[in-house]
Structure formats: C-alpha cells, structure tokens
C-alpha cells in the first residue's frame, strides 16, 4: 500500500497513526514591501483556493464513502487532497507572515520553505462514520485560535512591518496555530487517523531530532501566552459577533412588531 510524505511523494514502510508535520524555517528577515502588500499579493492565491475548495469538498465526500468500504482513501483521492492541503498550508503560511517566499501555483514544490508531511493510511471505519461529530471539539479549538490570530492580525502585521521580521514568540504562536489548522484539515479530509493536537507545541523529549524551526515546535512561555491570547480573542470575537447578530435580530423583530401594531 502506497503512503504519502513530502508533498504527496510515496514513503514506504510507514503505518499507524502519524500526525501530519509542518516544516517552516525560523523567523527570518522579510521584505517590508511584501509585508505591506501581503493581502493584495494573495488575491490570485485565494481565487485558486476557492476552486480547489469546491473540488476538495466533492473529493472528500467521495473519499468518505470509499473509506467506509475500503478502510482507507483511494490513492487518487488521497493524492489530490494531500496536494490541496499542502497548497492551502503554503498560502496560509504566507498570509500569516511566517515566510516571505511567495507560494507557487503547484501541489509539489520541494524548493519552497514551507513543507507538509502526510502519511495517509488505514482508517477506522467507525471513526470515519462519525467523523463529523468527532471533529466538533477540534473545530472549536481551530476556529477560536484562527479567529483570535486574525483579530490581532493588524498588530502582528504592524510589528512585522516595522521590524522587518516576526519576533520569536509571535512566530511560535502563529506557527502553532497554522499547524493545528493543517492537522485539523488533514483529519477532516481523512488524510490521517491521528486526532489534531499540539496547539501548545511539542515535548522535546519525544522529538529529539530537529528538522526545522517547527519540527519539533518548541514554544517559549511567551509564545504559549500568545496562543492563549489567540483563543481568548477568538472567543471574544465570536461572542461579540453573536451579540451583534442577536441585537440585530432583536431590532428586526421589534421593527416587525411595531409595523404589525400600526
């Protein structure tokens, strides 16, 4: 049975639950003009991601039915979803200011500093059947961390723009958020049977060999505090949005009631 590793390349002899890994070099100097125009530069990438998202949705649905029967994703679906996830992760890493290298319009890019290692393999059919329910806790965590990052994004952008690089604690917290989102997507699309974890970094005793700045991902105390801040900011943002929606709905209901009375 073929396995997949760096950007979808076959890797023999890998089995069992293997957490997807994200490799990103440490915080380096970035060109300020690319930081300034980062969102504008990403427009073509988001257009591609939109169409990949549509194709990926149908591939995931097909993969879900196939995995229920076969106990694993068919190789063509695994290859496509691996490519989509790798591409998406590179785009998000660029948008989150983790790297200054523009992501290529390709699934496979061995020369790019952002790499994803995935090993699709055997799946538990029961876990596949109830995947959408199992995803709920991880979805909440990923959503809060991501929302919190973007809520504080203007400050992170300004700091990076002024300094020309990400401070180490900010880089660590951002990389942890991006990696957790990647692991969540991999689990959601059945590219792994390993439940997403590691939002607060890795235990160096379990991963003694360093492959990159994010492998193992060793967070300082300041970086862990920032991750907590992301979660709190995401929760506050969700609560504020919910309150705003509730207020709007209440206002609409009051207006409707008044109109009915008249």
Coordinates of C-alpha atoms in Angstrom, one line a residue:
X1 CA 0.0 0.0 0.0
X2 CA 1.5 3.3 -1.0
X3 CA 2.0 6.0 1.5
X4 CA 2.5 9.7 1.1
X5 CA 5.1 12.0 2.6
X6 CA 6.6 15.3 1.5
X7 CA 4.0 17.0 -0.8
X8 CA 2.5 13.7 -1.8
X9 CA 5.6 11.7 -2.6
X10 CA 5.5 7.9 -1.8
X11 CA 7.1 6.9 1.5
X12 CA 7.4 3.2 2.1
X13 CA 7.2 1.4 5.5
X14 CA 5.0 4.0 7.3
X15 CA 1.9 2.7 9.2
X16 CA -0.3 3.5 12.1
X17 CA -1.3 6.9 13.4
X18 CA 1.1 9.6 12.2
X19 CA 0.5 13.2 13.0
X20 CA 0.9 15.5 9.9
X21 CA 4.0 17.6 10.3
X22 CA 4.7 21.2 9.2
X23 CA 8.2 22.4 8.4
X24 CA 8.8 26.1 8.3
X25 CA 12.2 27.8 8.7
X26 CA 12.7 30.1 11.7
X27 CA 11.6 33.8 11.6
X28 CA 13.8 35.5 9.1
X29 CA 14.1 38.9 7.6
X30 CA 11.2 39.8 5.3
X31 CA 10.9 42.4 2.6
X32 CA 8.8 45.2 4.0
X33 CA 7.0 45.9 0.7
X34 CA 5.7 42.3 0.5
X35 CA 4.5 42.6 4.1
X36 CA 2.8 45.9 3.3
X37 CA 1.0 44.4 0.3
X38 CA 0.6 40.9 1.6
X39 CA -3.2 40.7 1.3
X40 CA -3.1 42.2 -2.2
X41 CA -0.5 39.7 -3.3
X42 CA -2.6 36.9 -2.1
X43 CA -5.7 37.7 -4.2
X44 CA -4.7 35.2 -7.1
X45 CA -4.0 32.5 -4.5
X46 CA -7.4 32.9 -2.8
X47 CA -9.1 32.6 -6.2
X48 CA -7.3 29.3 -6.8
X49 CA -8.1 28.2 -3.3
X50 CA -11.8 28.9 -3.9
X51 CA -12.0 26.5 -6.8
X52 CA -9.8 23.9 -5.1
X53 CA -12.1 24.1 -2.1
X54 CA -15.1 23.2 -4.3
X55 CA -13.2 20.3 -5.9
X56 CA -11.8 19.2 -2.5
X57 CA -15.3 19.1 -1.0
X58 CA -16.6 16.7 -3.6
X59 CA -13.3 14.7 -3.3
X60 CA -13.8 14.5 0.5
X61 CA -17.4 13.3 0.1
X62 CA -16.4 10.6 -2.4
X63 CA -13.4 9.7 -0.1
X64 CA -15.8 9.3 2.9
X65 CA -17.9 6.7 1.1
X66 CA -14.9 5.0 -0.2
X67 CA -13.2 4.9 3.2
X68 CA -16.3 3.3 4.8
X69 CA -16.0 0.5 2.3
X70 CA -12.2 0.2 1.9
X71 CA -11.0 1.3 5.3
X72 CA -8.7 3.9 3.6
X73 CA -8.8 6.6 1.0
X74 CA -8.3 5.5 -2.6
X75 CA -4.9 6.6 -3.8
X76 CA -6.1 9.2 -6.4
X77 CA -8.3 10.9 -3.9
X78 CA -5.5 10.8 -1.2
X79 CA -3.1 12.3 -3.7
X80 CA -5.5 15.1 -4.7
X81 CA -6.5 16.0 -1.1
X82 CA -2.8 15.9 0.0
X83 CA -2.0 18.4 -2.8
X84 CA -4.9 20.6 -1.9
X85 CA -3.9 20.7 1.8
X86 CA -0.2 21.3 1.1
X87 CA -1.1 24.1 -1.3
X88 CA -3.5 25.7 1.2
X89 CA -1.0 25.5 4.0
X90 CA 1.6 27.3 2.0
X91 CA -0.8 30.0 1.1
X92 CA -1.9 30.4 4.7
X93 CA 1.7 30.4 6.0
X94 CA 2.5 33.2 3.6
X95 CA -0.6 35.2 4.6
X96 CA 0.2 34.7 8.3
X97 CA 3.6 36.2 7.7
X98 CA 5.5 33.0 8.6
X99 CA 7.6 33.2 5.4
X100 CA 8.4 35.8 2.7
X101 CA 8.6 33.3 -0.2
X102 CA 5.6 33.5 -2.4
X103 CA 3.8 30.2 -2.7
X104 CA 3.9 28.6 -6.2
X105 CA 0.8 27.6 -8.1
X106 CA 1.6 23.9 -7.7
X107 CA 0.9 21.0 -5.4
X108 CA 4.5 19.8 -5.4
X109 CA 7.2 22.5 -4.6
X110 CA 10.2 20.8 -2.9
X111 CA 12.2 24.1 -3.1
X112 CA 9.6 26.1 -1.1
X113 CA 10.5 26.7 2.6
X114 CA 7.0 25.5 3.8
X115 CA 6.6 21.7 3.6
X116 CA 3.9 19.4 4.8
X117 CA 4.5 15.7 5.6
X118 CA 1.4 13.5 5.4
X119 CA 1.1 9.7 5.6
X120 CA -2.5 8.7 4.5
X121 CA -3.0 5.1 5.6
X122 CA -5.6 2.7 7.2
X123 CA -8.6 4.3 8.7
X124 CA -11.0 3.1 11.4
X125 CA -14.4 2.8 9.7
X126 CA -16.3 3.7 12.8
X127 CA -14.2 6.8 13.2
X128 CA -14.9 7.6 9.5
X129 CA -18.7 7.1 10.0
X130 CA -18.8 9.5 12.9
X131 CA -16.1 11.9 11.6
X132 CA -18.3 15.0 11.6
X133 CA -19.1 14.5 15.3
X134 CA -15.6 13.7 16.3
X135 CA -14.5 16.9 14.5
X136 CA -16.5 19.2 16.7
X137 CA -14.0 19.8 19.6
X138 CA -11.1 20.2 17.3
X139 CA -13.1 22.5 15.1
X140 CA -13.9 24.8 18.0
X141 CA -10.3 25.0 19.0
X142 CA -9.0 25.6 15.5
X143 CA -11.7 28.2 14.9
X144 CA -11.0 30.1 18.1
X145 CA -7.2 30.1 17.5
X146 CA -7.6 31.2 13.9
X147 CA -10.2 33.9 14.7
X148 CA -8.0 35.1 17.5
X149 CA -5.0 35.4 15.3
X150 CA -6.9 37.4 12.7
X151 CA -8.4 39.6 15.4
X152 CA -4.9 40.5 16.5
X153 CA -3.6 40.4 12.9
X154 CA -3.3 44.1 12.4
X155 CA -0.9 44.3 15.4
X156 CA 1.1 41.4 14.2
X157 CA 1.3 42.9 10.7
X158 CA 2.4 46.3 12.1
X159 CA 5.1 44.7 14.3
X160 CA 6.4 42.6 11.3
X161 CA 6.3 45.7 9.0
X162 CA 8.3 47.8 11.4
X163 CA 10.8 45.2 12.4
X164 CA 11.1 43.5 9.0
X165 CA 10.6 40.1 10.7
X166 CA 8.4 38.3 13.2
X167 CA 9.5 38.3 16.8
X168 CA 10.2 34.7 18.0
X169 CA 7.2 34.4 20.4
X170 CA 4.8 35.7 17.7
X171 CA 6.3 33.3 15.2
X172 CA 6.0 30.4 17.5
X173 CA 2.3 31.1 18.4
X174 CA 1.5 31.7 14.7
X175 CA 3.2 28.6 13.6
X176 CA 1.3 26.6 16.2
X177 CA -2.0 28.0 15.0
X178 CA -1.2 27.2 11.4
X179 CA 0.0 23.7 12.2
X180 CA -3.1 22.9 14.2
X181 CA -5.3 24.2 11.4
X182 CA -3.4 22.0 9.0
X183 CA -3.8 18.9 11.2
X184 CA -7.5 19.6 11.7
X185 CA -8.0 19.8 7.9
X186 CA -6.0 16.6 7.4
X187 CA -8.2 14.8 9.9
X188 CA -11.4 16.2 8.4
X189 CA -10.4 15.0 5.0
X190 CA -9.4 11.6 6.3
X191 CA -5.7 12.1 5.3
X192 CA -4.8 10.9 8.8
X193 CA -6.3 8.9 11.6
X194 CA -4.4 10.9 14.2
X195 CA -6.6 13.4 16.0
X196 CA -5.3 17.0 15.8
X197 CA -3.2 18.1 18.8
X198 CA 0.0 20.1 19.6
X199 CA -1.5 23.6 19.7
X200 CA 0.9 24.4 22.6
X201 CA 3.9 22.9 20.9
X202 CA 5.8 19.6 21.2
X203 CA 7.6 17.8 24.0
X204 CA 11.3 18.0 23.1
X205 CA 11.9 14.7 24.9
X206 CA 9.6 12.9 22.4
X207 CA 11.1 14.6 19.3
X208 CA 14.8 15.0 20.0
X209 CA 15.9 15.3 16.3
X210 CA 15.3 18.8 14.9
X211 CA 14.1 19.0 11.3
X212 CA 13.1 22.7 11.2
X213 CA 12.0 25.6 13.4
X214 CA 8.6 24.0 13.7
X215 CA 9.7 20.3 13.9
X216 CA 9.7 19.9 16.8
X217 CA 7.8 23.0 17.6
X218 CA 9.1 24.2 21.0
X219 CA 7.2 27.2 22.3
X220 CA 8.6 29.6 24.8
X221 CA 6.5 30.8 27.7
X222 CA 5.7 34.0 25.9
X223 CA 4.6 32.1 22.8
X224 CA 2.2 29.9 24.9
X225 CA 0.7 33.0 26.4
X226 CA 0.1 34.4 22.9
X227 CA -1.6 31.1 21.9
X228 CA -3.9 31.5 25.0
X229 CA -4.4 35.2 23.9
X230 CA -5.4 34.0 20.4
X231 CA -8.0 31.6 22.0
X232 CA -9.4 34.3 24.3
X233 CA -9.5 36.9 21.4
X234 CA -11.3 34.3 19.2
X235 CA -13.8 33.6 21.9
X236 CA -14.4 37.3 22.5
X237 CA -14.7 37.9 18.7
X238 CA -17.3 35.0 18.5
X239 CA -19.2 36.4 21.5
X240 CA -19.2 39.9 20.0
X241 CA -20.4 38.6 16.7
X242 CA -23.1 36.6 18.4
X243 CA -24.2 39.6 20.4
X244 CA -24.2 41.8 17.3
X245 CA -26.4 39.2 15.5
X246 CA -28.7 38.9 18.5
X247 CA -29.1 42.7 18.7
X248 CA -29.8 43.0 15.0
X249 CA -32.3 40.2 15.2
X250 CA -34.0 41.7 18.2
X251 CA -34.1 45.1 16.4
X252 CA -35.6 43.5 13.4
X253 CA -38.2 41.7 15.5
X254 CA -39.1 45.0 17.3
X255 CA -39.5 46.8 14.0
X256 CA -41.7 44.0 12.7
X257 CA -43.8 44.1 15.8
X258 CA -44.2 47.9 15.6
X259 CA -45.1 47.6 12.0
X260 CA -47.7 45.0 12.8
X261 CA -49.2 47.1 15.6
X262 CA -49.6 50.0 13.2

